[in-house]
Coordinates of C-alpha atoms in Angstrom, one line a residue:
Chain A
X1 CA -138.9 304.5 311.7
X2 CA -140.5 303.2 314.9
X3 CA -141.9 299.7 315.0
X4 CA -145.4 299.1 313.6
X5 CA -147.6 296.4 315.2
X6 CA -146.6 293.7 312.6
X7 CA -142.9 294.0 313.7
X8 CA -143.3 291.9 316.8
X9 CA -144.6 288.7 315.0
X10 CA -142.2 289.3 312.2
X11 CA -139.2 289.4 314.5
X12 CA -140.5 286.3 316.3
X13 CA -140.7 284.5 313.0
X14 CA -137.2 285.5 312.1
X15 CA -136.1 284.1 315.4
X16 CA -137.7 280.8 314.5
X17 CA -135.9 280.9 311.2
X18 CA -132.6 281.7 312.9
X19 CA -132.8 278.7 315.3
X20 CA -133.8 276.4 312.5
X21 CA -130.9 277.5 310.4
X22 CA -128.6 277.7 313.3
X23 CA -128.9 274.2 315.0
X24 CA -130.6 270.9 314.5
X25 CA -130.8 270.4 318.2
X26 CA -134.5 270.8 319.2
X27 CA -133.7 271.6 322.9
X28 CA -131.2 274.3 321.8
X29 CA -133.7 275.7 319.4
X30 CA -136.1 276.0 322.3
X31 CA -133.5 277.7 324.5
X32 CA -133.0 280.1 321.6
X33 CA -136.6 281.2 321.3
X34 CA -136.9 281.4 325.2
X35 CA -134.0 283.8 325.1
X36 CA -135.6 285.6 322.2
X37 CA -138.8 286.0 324.3
X38 CA -136.8 287.3 327.1
X39 CA -134.9 289.8 325.0
X40 CA -138.0 291.0 323.1
X41 CA -139.6 292.3 326.3
X42 CA -137.3 295.3 325.9
X43 CA -139.4 296.4 322.9
X44 CA -141.1 299.7 323.2
X45 CA -143.4 301.7 321.0
X46 CA -140.4 303.8 319.9
X47 CA -138.1 300.9 319.1
X48 CA -136.6 300.9 315.6
X49 CA -137.3 297.5 314.0
X50 CA -133.8 297.0 312.5
X51 CA -132.0 297.8 315.8
X52 CA -134.3 296.0 318.2
X53 CA -134.4 293.0 315.9
X54 CA -130.6 292.8 315.6
X55 CA -130.1 292.8 319.3
X56 CA -132.6 290.0 319.8
X57 CA -131.1 288.0 316.9
X58 CA -127.6 288.3 318.3
X59 CA -128.8 287.2 321.6
X60 CA -130.3 284.1 320.0
X61 CA -127.0 283.5 318.2
X62 CA -125.2 283.4 321.5
X63 CA -127.6 281.0 323.1
X64 CA -127.6 278.5 320.3
X65 CA -123.8 278.9 320.0
X66 CA -123.8 279.8 316.3
X67 CA -122.3 283.1 315.3
X68 CA -123.5 283.0 311.7
X69 CA -126.6 280.8 311.2
X70 CA -127.1 282.3 307.7
X71 CA -123.6 281.4 306.5
X72 CA -124.7 278.7 304.0
X73 CA -127.7 280.7 303.0
X74 CA -125.5 283.7 302.2
X75 CA -122.9 281.7 300.3
X76 CA -125.7 280.2 298.1
X77 CA -127.3 283.7 297.6
X78 CA -123.9 285.1 296.5
X79 CA -123.2 282.2 294.1
X80 CA -126.6 282.4 292.5
X81 CA -126.7 286.2 292.2
X82 CA -123.2 286.3 290.8
X83 CA -124.2 283.9 288.0
X84 CA -127.4 285.9 287.1
X85 CA -125.5 289.2 287.2
X86 CA -122.7 287.9 285.0
X87 CA -125.3 287.0 282.4
X88 CA -126.9 290.4 282.6
X89 CA -123.5 292.1 282.3
X90 CA -123.1 290.6 278.8
X91 CA -125.9 293.0 277.6
X92 CA -125.9 296.8 277.2
X93 CA -127.2 298.2 280.5
X94 CA -127.7 301.9 281.0
X95 CA -127.3 303.7 284.3
X96 CA -131.1 303.8 285.1
X97 CA -131.5 300.1 284.3
X98 CA -128.6 299.3 286.6
X99 CA -130.3 301.4 289.4
X100 CA -133.5 299.4 288.9
X101 CA -131.5 296.2 289.0
X102 CA -130.0 297.3 292.3
X103 CA -133.6 297.7 293.6
X104 CA -134.7 294.3 292.1
X105 CA -131.7 292.7 293.8
X106 CA -133.2 293.7 297.1
X107 CA -136.3 291.8 296.3
X108 CA -135.3 288.4 295.4
X109 CA -134.6 285.6 297.8
X110 CA -131.8 284.0 295.9
X111 CA -131.3 281.1 298.2
X112 CA -134.9 279.7 298.4
X113 CA -135.2 276.9 295.9
X114 CA -134.4 279.2 293.0
X115 CA -132.7 278.2 289.7
X116 CA -130.7 281.0 288.0
X117 CA -133.1 280.8 285.0
X118 CA -136.1 281.4 287.2
X119 CA -134.3 284.4 288.9
X120 CA -133.4 285.8 285.5
X121 CA -137.0 285.5 284.4
X122 CA -138.2 287.2 287.5
X123 CA -135.6 290.0 287.2
X124 CA -136.7 290.7 283.6
X125 CA -140.3 290.8 284.6
X126 CA -139.6 293.3 287.4
X127 CA -137.5 295.4 285.0
X128 CA -140.7 295.9 283.1
X129 CA -142.4 297.4 286.2
X130 CA -142.3 301.2 286.9
X131 CA -140.7 302.7 290.0
X132 CA -143.6 303.8 292.2
X133 CA -141.5 306.8 293.3
X134 CA -138.6 307.7 291.0
X135 CA -136.2 310.3 292.1
X136 CA -133.4 308.7 290.0
X137 CA -132.9 311.7 287.7
X138 CA -132.5 313.9 290.8
X139 CA -130.0 311.4 292.1
X140 CA -127.9 311.4 288.9
X141 CA -128.1 315.2 288.8
X142 CA -126.8 315.5 292.3
X143 CA -124.1 312.9 291.6
X144 CA -122.9 315.1 288.7
X145 CA -121.6 317.7 291.0
X146 CA -120.9 315.5 294.0
X147 CA -117.4 314.6 295.1
X148 CA -118.1 311.7 297.4
X149 CA -120.8 308.9 297.6
X150 CA -121.5 306.6 300.5
X151 CA -123.2 303.4 299.3
X152 CA -124.8 301.4 302.1
X153 CA -125.2 297.8 301.1
X154 CA -127.9 295.5 302.4
X155 CA -128.0 291.7 301.8
X156 CA -125.8 289.0 300.3
X157 CA -126.8 288.1 296.8
X158 CA -128.2 291.5 296.3
X159 CA -124.6 292.9 296.5
X160 CA -123.8 291.6 293.0
X161 CA -126.6 293.7 291.6
X162 CA -125.1 296.6 293.7
X163 CA -121.7 295.9 292.2
X164 CA -123.1 296.2 288.6
X165 CA -124.8 299.5 289.6
X166 CA -121.6 300.8 291.1
X167 CA -119.7 300.0 288.0
X168 CA -122.1 302.0 286.0
X169 CA -122.0 304.8 288.5
X170 CA -118.2 304.8 288.2
X171 CA -118.4 305.0 284.4
X172 CA -120.9 307.8 284.5
X173 CA -119.2 309.8 287.3
X174 CA -115.5 308.9 287.0
X175 CA -114.2 311.5 289.5
X176 CA -116.6 310.4 292.3
X177 CA -114.9 309.1 295.4
X178 CA -117.0 306.1 296.5
X179 CA -117.3 304.5 300.0
X180 CA -119.0 301.1 300.1
X181 CA -120.3 300.1 303.6
X182 CA -120.9 296.6 304.9
X183 CA -121.5 295.2 308.4
X184 CA -118.8 294.6 310.9
X185 CA -119.8 291.0 311.4
X186 CA -122.6 288.6 310.4
X187 CA -126.2 289.5 311.2
X188 CA -129.0 287.7 309.4
X189 CA -128.1 287.7 305.7
X190 CA -126.6 291.2 305.6
X191 CA -123.3 291.7 303.6
X192 CA -120.2 292.0 305.8
X193 CA -117.1 293.9 304.9
X194 CA -115.6 290.5 304.2
X195 CA -118.5 289.7 301.7
X196 CA -117.8 292.9 299.9
X197 CA -114.1 292.2 299.7
X198 CA -114.7 288.7 298.4
X199 CA -117.0 290.1 295.8
X200 CA -114.3 292.5 294.6
X201 CA -115.8 295.8 295.8
X202 CA -112.4 297.2 296.5
X203 CA -112.0 297.8 292.8
X204 CA -115.0 300.1 292.9
X205 CA -114.4 302.2 296.0
X206 CA -113.2 302.1 299.5
X207 CA -114.9 299.3 301.4
X208 CA -115.7 300.4 305.0
X209 CA -117.4 298.9 307.9
X210 CA -120.3 300.5 309.7
X211 CA -118.5 299.4 312.8
X212 CA -121.4 297.3 314.1
X213 CA -123.3 294.1 313.4
X214 CA -126.6 295.9 313.9
X215 CA -128.7 296.1 310.7
X216 CA -128.9 299.6 309.1
X217 CA -127.1 302.7 310.4
X218 CA -127.7 302.8 314.2
X219 CA -126.1 306.1 315.0
X220 CA -125.2 305.3 318.6
X221 CA -123.4 302.1 317.6
X222 CA -121.5 302.9 314.4
X223 CA -117.7 303.5 314.6
X224 CA -116.2 306.9 314.8
X225 CA -114.5 306.2 311.5
X226 CA -117.8 305.4 309.8
X227 CA -119.6 308.3 311.4
X228 CA -116.8 310.6 310.0
X229 CA -117.4 309.3 306.5
X230 CA -121.2 309.5 306.8
X231 CA -120.9 313.1 307.9
X232 CA -118.6 314.3 305.2
X233 CA -120.0 312.6 302.0
X234 CA -122.1 314.5 299.5
X235 CA -124.6 311.7 298.6
X236 CA -125.7 308.6 300.3
X237 CA -127.4 305.7 298.6
X238 CA -129.2 303.4 301.1
X239 CA -130.2 300.0 300.0
X240 CA -133.1 298.1 301.6
X241 CA -135.4 298.2 304.5
X242 CA -132.9 298.1 307.4
X243 CA -131.1 301.2 306.2
X244 CA -134.4 303.0 305.7
X245 CA -135.6 302.1 309.1
X246 CA -132.6 303.6 310.8
X247 CA -131.9 306.6 308.5
X248 CA -135.5 307.8 308.3
X249 CA -135.0 308.8 312.0
X250 CA -133.1 311.8 310.6
X251 CA -134.2 313.8 307.6
X252 CA -131.1 314.1 305.6
X253 CA -131.6 315.1 302.0
X254 CA -128.2 313.6 301.0
X255 CA -129.9 310.2 301.3
X256 CA -131.6 308.3 298.4
X257 CA -133.4 305.1 299.4
X258 CA -133.4 302.3 296.9
X259 CA -135.8 299.6 298.0
X260 CA -138.8 297.6 297.4
X261 CA -141.5 298.0 300.1
X262 CA -141.6 294.4 301.0
X263 CA -143.5 294.5 304.2
X264 CA -146.6 296.4 305.3
X265 CA -145.0 298.7 307.9
X266 CA -142.4 300.0 305.4
X267 CA -145.2 300.4 302.7
X268 CA -147.4 302.2 305.3
X269 CA -144.5 304.4 306.4
X270 CA -143.5 305.4 302.8
X271 CA -147.2 305.7 301.9
X272 CA -146.8 303.4 298.9
X273 CA -148.5 300.1 298.0
X274 CA -146.9 297.0 299.5
X275 CA -144.5 295.7 296.9
X276 CA -143.7 299.1 295.3
X277 CA -140.2 299.7 294.1
X278 CA -138.9 303.1 295.0
X279 CA -135.9 305.4 294.4
X280 CA -136.7 308.1 297.0
X281 CA -134.8 311.1 298.1
X282 CA -135.2 311.9 301.9
X283 CA -136.6 315.3 302.8
Chain B
X1 CA -146.9 269.1 327.1
X2 CA -144.1 271.7 327.5
X3 CA -143.6 274.3 324.8
X4 CA -141.7 273.3 321.6
X5 CA -139.5 275.8 319.8
X6 CA -142.2 276.7 317.4
X7 CA -144.6 277.8 320.1
X8 CA -143.0 281.2 320.6
X9 CA -143.5 282.5 317.0
X10 CA -146.9 280.8 316.8
X11 CA -148.0 282.7 319.9
X12 CA -146.6 286.0 318.5
X13 CA -148.6 285.4 315.3
X14 CA -151.7 284.8 317.3
X15 CA -151.2 288.0 319.1
X16 CA -151.0 289.8 315.8
X17 CA -154.2 288.2 314.8
X18 CA -155.9 289.2 318.1
X19 CA -154.9 292.9 317.7
X20 CA -156.0 292.8 314.1
X21 CA -159.4 291.3 315.0
X22 CA -159.7 293.4 318.2
X23 CA -159.2 296.9 317.0
X24 CA -158.7 299.0 313.8
X25 CA -156.6 301.5 315.7
X26 CA -153.0 301.0 314.6
X27 CA -151.5 302.7 317.7
X28 CA -153.6 300.4 319.9
X29 CA -152.5 297.4 318.0
X30 CA -149.0 298.4 318.6
X31 CA -149.6 298.9 322.3
X32 CA -151.1 295.4 322.2
X33 CA -148.1 293.7 320.7
X34 CA -145.7 295.6 322.9
X35 CA -147.7 294.2 325.9
X36 CA -147.5 290.8 324.3
X37 CA -143.8 291.1 324.1
X38 CA -143.6 292.1 327.7
X39 CA -145.8 289.2 328.9
X40 CA -144.0 286.7 326.7
X41 CA -140.8 287.2 328.6
X42 CA -142.3 285.0 331.3
X43 CA -142.1 282.0 329.0
X44 CA -139.7 279.2 330.2
X45 CA -138.7 275.9 328.7
X46 CA -141.4 274.2 331.0
X47 CA -144.2 276.4 330.0
X48 CA -147.4 274.7 328.7
X49 CA -148.3 276.4 325.4
X50 CA -152.1 276.7 326.1
X51 CA -151.6 278.3 329.5
X52 CA -148.7 280.6 328.7
X53 CA -150.5 281.6 325.4
X54 CA -153.9 282.3 327.2
X55 CA -152.2 284.6 329.8
X56 CA -150.5 286.6 327.1
X57 CA -153.6 286.8 324.9
X58 CA -155.7 288.0 327.9
X59 CA -153.1 290.6 328.6
X60 CA -153.4 291.8 325.0
X61 CA -157.2 291.9 325.4
X62 CA -156.9 294.2 328.3
X63 CA -154.5 296.6 326.6
X64 CA -156.6 296.9 323.4
X65 CA -159.7 297.2 325.5
X66 CA -161.6 294.4 323.8
X67 CA -162.7 291.4 325.9
X68 CA -163.7 289.2 323.1
X69 CA -161.8 290.0 319.8
X70 CA -163.1 286.7 318.2
X71 CA -166.7 287.5 318.8
X72 CA -167.8 287.9 315.2
X73 CA -165.5 285.1 314.1
X74 CA -167.1 282.7 316.6
X75 CA -170.6 283.7 315.6
X76 CA -169.8 283.1 311.9
X77 CA -168.1 279.8 312.8
X78 CA -171.2 278.7 314.7
X79 CA -173.6 279.7 312.0
X80 CA -171.7 278.0 309.2
X81 CA -171.0 274.8 311.3
X82 CA -174.6 274.6 312.4
X83 CA -175.7 274.6 308.7
X84 CA -173.2 272.0 307.7
X85 CA -174.1 269.7 310.6
X86 CA -177.9 270.0 310.0
X87 CA -177.3 268.8 306.5
X88 CA -175.2 265.9 307.8
X89 CA -177.8 265.0 310.3
X90 CA -180.4 264.2 307.6
X91 CA -178.2 261.1 306.8
X92 CA -177.8 257.9 308.7
X93 CA -174.7 258.4 310.8
X94 CA -173.3 255.7 313.0
X95 CA -171.4 256.3 316.3
X96 CA -167.9 255.9 314.8
X97 CA -168.6 258.3 311.9
X98 CA -169.9 260.8 314.5
X99 CA -166.7 260.4 316.4
X100 CA -164.7 261.1 313.2
X101 CA -166.9 264.1 312.5
X102 CA -166.1 265.4 316.0
X103 CA -162.4 265.2 315.1
X104 CA -162.9 266.7 311.7
X105 CA -164.8 269.6 313.3
X106 CA -161.6 270.4 315.1
X107 CA -159.8 270.9 311.8
X108 CA -161.9 273.2 309.8
X109 CA -161.7 276.9 310.1
X110 CA -165.3 277.7 309.5
X111 CA -164.9 281.4 309.5
X112 CA -162.2 281.9 306.9
X113 CA -163.8 282.6 303.5
X114 CA -165.6 279.2 303.5
X115 CA -168.9 278.4 301.9
X116 CA -171.1 275.7 303.5
X117 CA -170.8 273.7 300.2
X118 CA -167.0 273.8 300.4
X119 CA -166.9 272.8 304.1
X120 CA -169.2 269.8 303.3
X121 CA -166.9 268.8 300.5
X122 CA -163.9 269.0 302.8
X123 CA -165.7 267.2 305.6
X124 CA -166.7 264.3 303.3
X125 CA -163.1 264.1 302.0
X126 CA -161.7 263.8 305.5
X127 CA -164.3 261.2 306.4
X128 CA -162.6 259.1 303.8
X129 CA -159.3 259.3 305.7
X130 CA -158.3 256.7 308.3
X131 CA -157.5 257.8 311.9
X132 CA -153.8 257.5 312.4
X133 CA -154.3 256.2 315.9
X134 CA -157.7 254.8 316.6
X135 CA -158.7 253.7 320.1
X136 CA -162.4 254.4 319.4
X137 CA -163.4 250.8 320.0
X138 CA -161.7 251.0 323.3
X139 CA -163.5 254.2 324.1
X140 CA -166.9 252.7 323.3
X141 CA -166.1 249.6 325.3
X142 CA -165.2 251.7 328.3
X143 CA -168.3 253.8 327.9
X144 CA -170.5 250.7 328.0
X145 CA -169.7 250.2 331.7
X146 CA -169.1 253.9 332.6
X147 CA -171.6 255.8 334.6
X148 CA -170.2 259.3 333.9
X149 CA -168.6 261.1 331.0
X150 CA -166.9 264.5 331.0
X151 CA -166.7 266.0 327.5
X152 CA -164.2 268.9 327.1
X153 CA -165.1 271.1 324.2
X154 CA -162.7 273.2 322.2
X155 CA -163.7 275.7 319.6
X156 CA -166.8 277.4 318.4
X157 CA -168.1 276.0 315.1
X158 CA -166.5 272.7 316.1
X159 CA -169.1 272.4 318.9
X160 CA -171.9 271.6 316.5
X161 CA -169.9 268.5 315.4
X162 CA -169.5 267.7 319.1
X163 CA -173.2 268.1 319.6
X164 CA -173.9 265.5 316.8
X165 CA -171.4 263.1 318.4
X166 CA -172.9 263.6 321.9
X167 CA -176.4 262.9 320.5
X168 CA -175.0 259.6 319.1
X169 CA -173.2 258.8 322.4
X170 CA -176.5 259.5 324.3
X171 CA -178.4 257.1 322.0
X172 CA -175.8 254.4 322.3
X173 CA -175.2 254.8 326.1
X174 CA -178.6 256.1 327.4
X175 CA -177.7 255.7 331.1
X176 CA -174.5 257.7 330.8
X177 CA -174.4 260.9 333.0
X178 CA -172.7 263.5 330.8
X179 CA -171.0 266.7 331.7
X180 CA -170.0 269.1 328.9
X181 CA -167.4 271.7 329.7
X182 CA -166.9 275.1 328.2
X183 CA -164.7 278.0 329.2
X184 CA -165.8 280.6 331.8
X185 CA -165.3 283.5 329.5
X186 CA -164.0 284.3 326.0
X187 CA -160.5 283.2 325.0
X188 CA -159.6 283.2 321.4
X189 CA -162.2 281.1 319.6
X190 CA -162.9 278.6 322.4
X191 CA -166.5 277.7 323.2
X192 CA -167.7 279.3 326.4
X193 CA -170.5 278.0 328.7
X194 CA -172.8 280.5 327.0
X195 CA -171.9 279.2 323.5
X196 CA -172.8 275.7 324.7
X197 CA -176.1 276.9 326.2
X198 CA -177.0 278.7 323.0
X199 CA -176.2 275.6 321.0
X200 CA -178.6 273.6 323.1
X201 CA -176.1 271.4 324.9
X202 CA -178.2 271.4 328.1
X203 CA -180.5 268.8 326.4
X204 CA -177.5 266.5 326.1
X205 CA -175.9 266.7 329.6
X206 CA -174.9 269.1 332.3
X207 CA -173.1 272.1 330.9
X208 CA -170.3 273.1 333.2
X209 CA -167.6 275.7 333.2
X210 CA -163.9 274.9 333.7
X211 CA -164.0 278.0 335.9
X212 CA -161.3 279.7 334.0
X213 CA -160.7 281.4 330.6
X214 CA -157.4 279.7 330.2
X215 CA -157.4 277.3 327.3
X216 CA -157.4 273.6 328.2
X217 CA -157.6 272.2 331.7
X218 CA -155.0 274.2 333.8
X219 CA -155.3 272.4 337.1
X220 CA -154.2 275.3 339.3
X221 CA -156.8 277.6 337.7
X222 CA -159.9 275.5 337.3
X223 CA -162.8 275.9 339.8
X224 CA -163.3 273.5 342.8
X225 CA -166.6 272.6 341.2
X226 CA -165.0 271.6 338.0
X227 CA -162.1 269.8 339.7
X228 CA -164.6 267.7 341.7
X229 CA -166.4 266.7 338.5
X230 CA -163.1 266.0 336.7
X231 CA -162.0 263.8 339.6
X232 CA -165.2 261.8 339.9
X233 CA -166.0 260.9 336.2
X234 CA -165.3 257.5 334.7
X235 CA -164.3 258.7 331.2
X236 CA -163.1 262.0 329.8
X237 CA -163.2 263.0 326.1
X238 CA -160.8 265.9 325.5
X239 CA -161.2 267.7 322.2
X240 CA -158.4 269.5 320.4
X241 CA -154.9 270.7 321.1
X242 CA -155.3 273.0 324.1
X243 CA -156.9 270.2 326.2
X244 CA -154.2 267.8 325.1
X245 CA -151.4 270.3 326.0
X246 CA -152.7 270.6 329.5
X247 CA -153.9 267.1 330.2
X248 CA -150.9 265.3 328.9
X249 CA -149.1 266.7 331.9
X250 CA -150.9 264.0 333.9
X251 CA -151.1 260.4 332.6
X252 CA -154.7 259.7 333.2
X253 CA -156.1 256.7 331.4
X254 CA -159.6 257.9 331.7
X255 CA -158.8 260.5 329.0
X256 CA -159.4 259.9 325.3
X257 CA -158.0 262.7 323.1
X258 CA -159.8 263.4 319.9
X259 CA -157.9 265.8 317.6
X260 CA -156.1 266.4 314.5
X261 CA -152.3 267.2 315.0
X262 CA -152.5 270.5 313.3
X263 CA -149.1 271.8 314.3
X264 CA -145.6 270.3 314.3
X265 CA -145.2 270.4 318.1
X266 CA -148.3 268.4 318.8
X267 CA -147.4 266.0 316.0
X268 CA -143.9 265.6 317.4
X269 CA -145.2 265.1 320.9
X270 CA -147.8 262.4 319.7
X271 CA -145.2 260.9 317.4
X272 CA -147.6 261.1 314.5
X273 CA -147.3 262.8 311.1
X274 CA -148.5 266.4 311.1
X275 CA -152.1 266.4 310.0
X276 CA -152.9 263.0 311.4
X277 CA -156.3 262.5 313.0
X278 CA -156.3 260.6 316.2
X279 CA -158.5 259.0 318.8
X280 CA -155.9 258.3 321.5
X281 CA -156.3 256.9 325.0
X282 CA -153.9 258.4 327.5
X283 CA -151.6 256.0 329.3

């Protein structure tokens, strides 16, 4: 997916958030956004938002001298989400509900003034909503005969919902060989390999790095190891917008997108209403 | 005033608003923000927000092929404000209240889903608020012995509140020679010379152009005619943030700023709480 017109201001707003989270020094914040402005000039009509944005954000990280401005935010997200998911796990959850929970996990901003009770309330409300596009039966059918699955994670917090879904997938398809991918290093609130290891994903599959800190799956930046895994697997589950933005550049029907169309560009691209939850097979 | 760190994202958001108001063509909107990104790379830590922003905005105007994206917005603002002010004019209004109304006029976004009744309600509520910095008595004292006044207008809509204030100034200081400055051409929702002429300002003083479309008073861009007027006058009333951003670069005690500190950078620069209304003499 190429940028839409809204991506520029959105990236600028994210840069502001990065400098605010990354340093209290007003002069350093200013240096950070001046660098952001300089880097953003490389944007073109064909830029992919996740890639172009990551490059700008990492440049801002360098200038403000903070390699992980979202560290606290991510830790809080993980703690909160873990509590909510551990409550949910006490109940009988079927595979399709677990899939929906994985999408719902993509929606909630766990770290923004949220109590676990309020999150649970919101999660249950969203569980009542229908998926706008629902290829989940197709996904489960494909998984039945698949040997290998690559699961592309997205954000911290959300990963605890992914963990629940992966547990259910493992129960339903016990012979499936599972790869779970995180980022090589911190980029915004994305889950790193370390985050996945800390959350115990190694019990569910082989935790692998995309080989890059760039959001999504930027094919010219991923490691050879990751590319080899990507190429050989039978099914790919791609969580969230960043993975969609990069993978929609190829039409690979092994890919199932699980996301909520949070912003207008993604909704426009998917031809769904903004806010729609989808489990969509790529064509 | 040099940029603060928030100015970058704010300018980017204004660019988005410009392309949205300026064209319905999504591809053209995208071309517009790509141009904005390119132009914004010229930002430096010493940039003045009003000047840097105007240059970027005018570049976007060129790319989207719309020389006045705010045209309808400005017309609506003017119509609404004119109605509200004509109601207010039926009452006894003293000079200080008229000054406050001129500040309040700077606050209200007349064109955003507002009914005249709601605007009047808001105006009356704000009239109940104190000015956070109030050098109005000093202004009136200075005007008593002044021969010439330059009144720097800001936005459409707001100008009808300025007109009311100027009427009261003319009544109070009948021998005062008044110059009223507008922009040479359209830039965001600023009042142009034409807007001032249409609103009948020529009955209140000599309507002059700053000689540029750049917001505020960019000294290296104004016309020689305007510069001569600026240099010779005894008192300058500068409305709004753009005039403050440019004029605060010189410390000229002829200048009185009338504004509401709408954004954090201006509030930080003035050392007032965000949202404070001020009548401030420059030192």
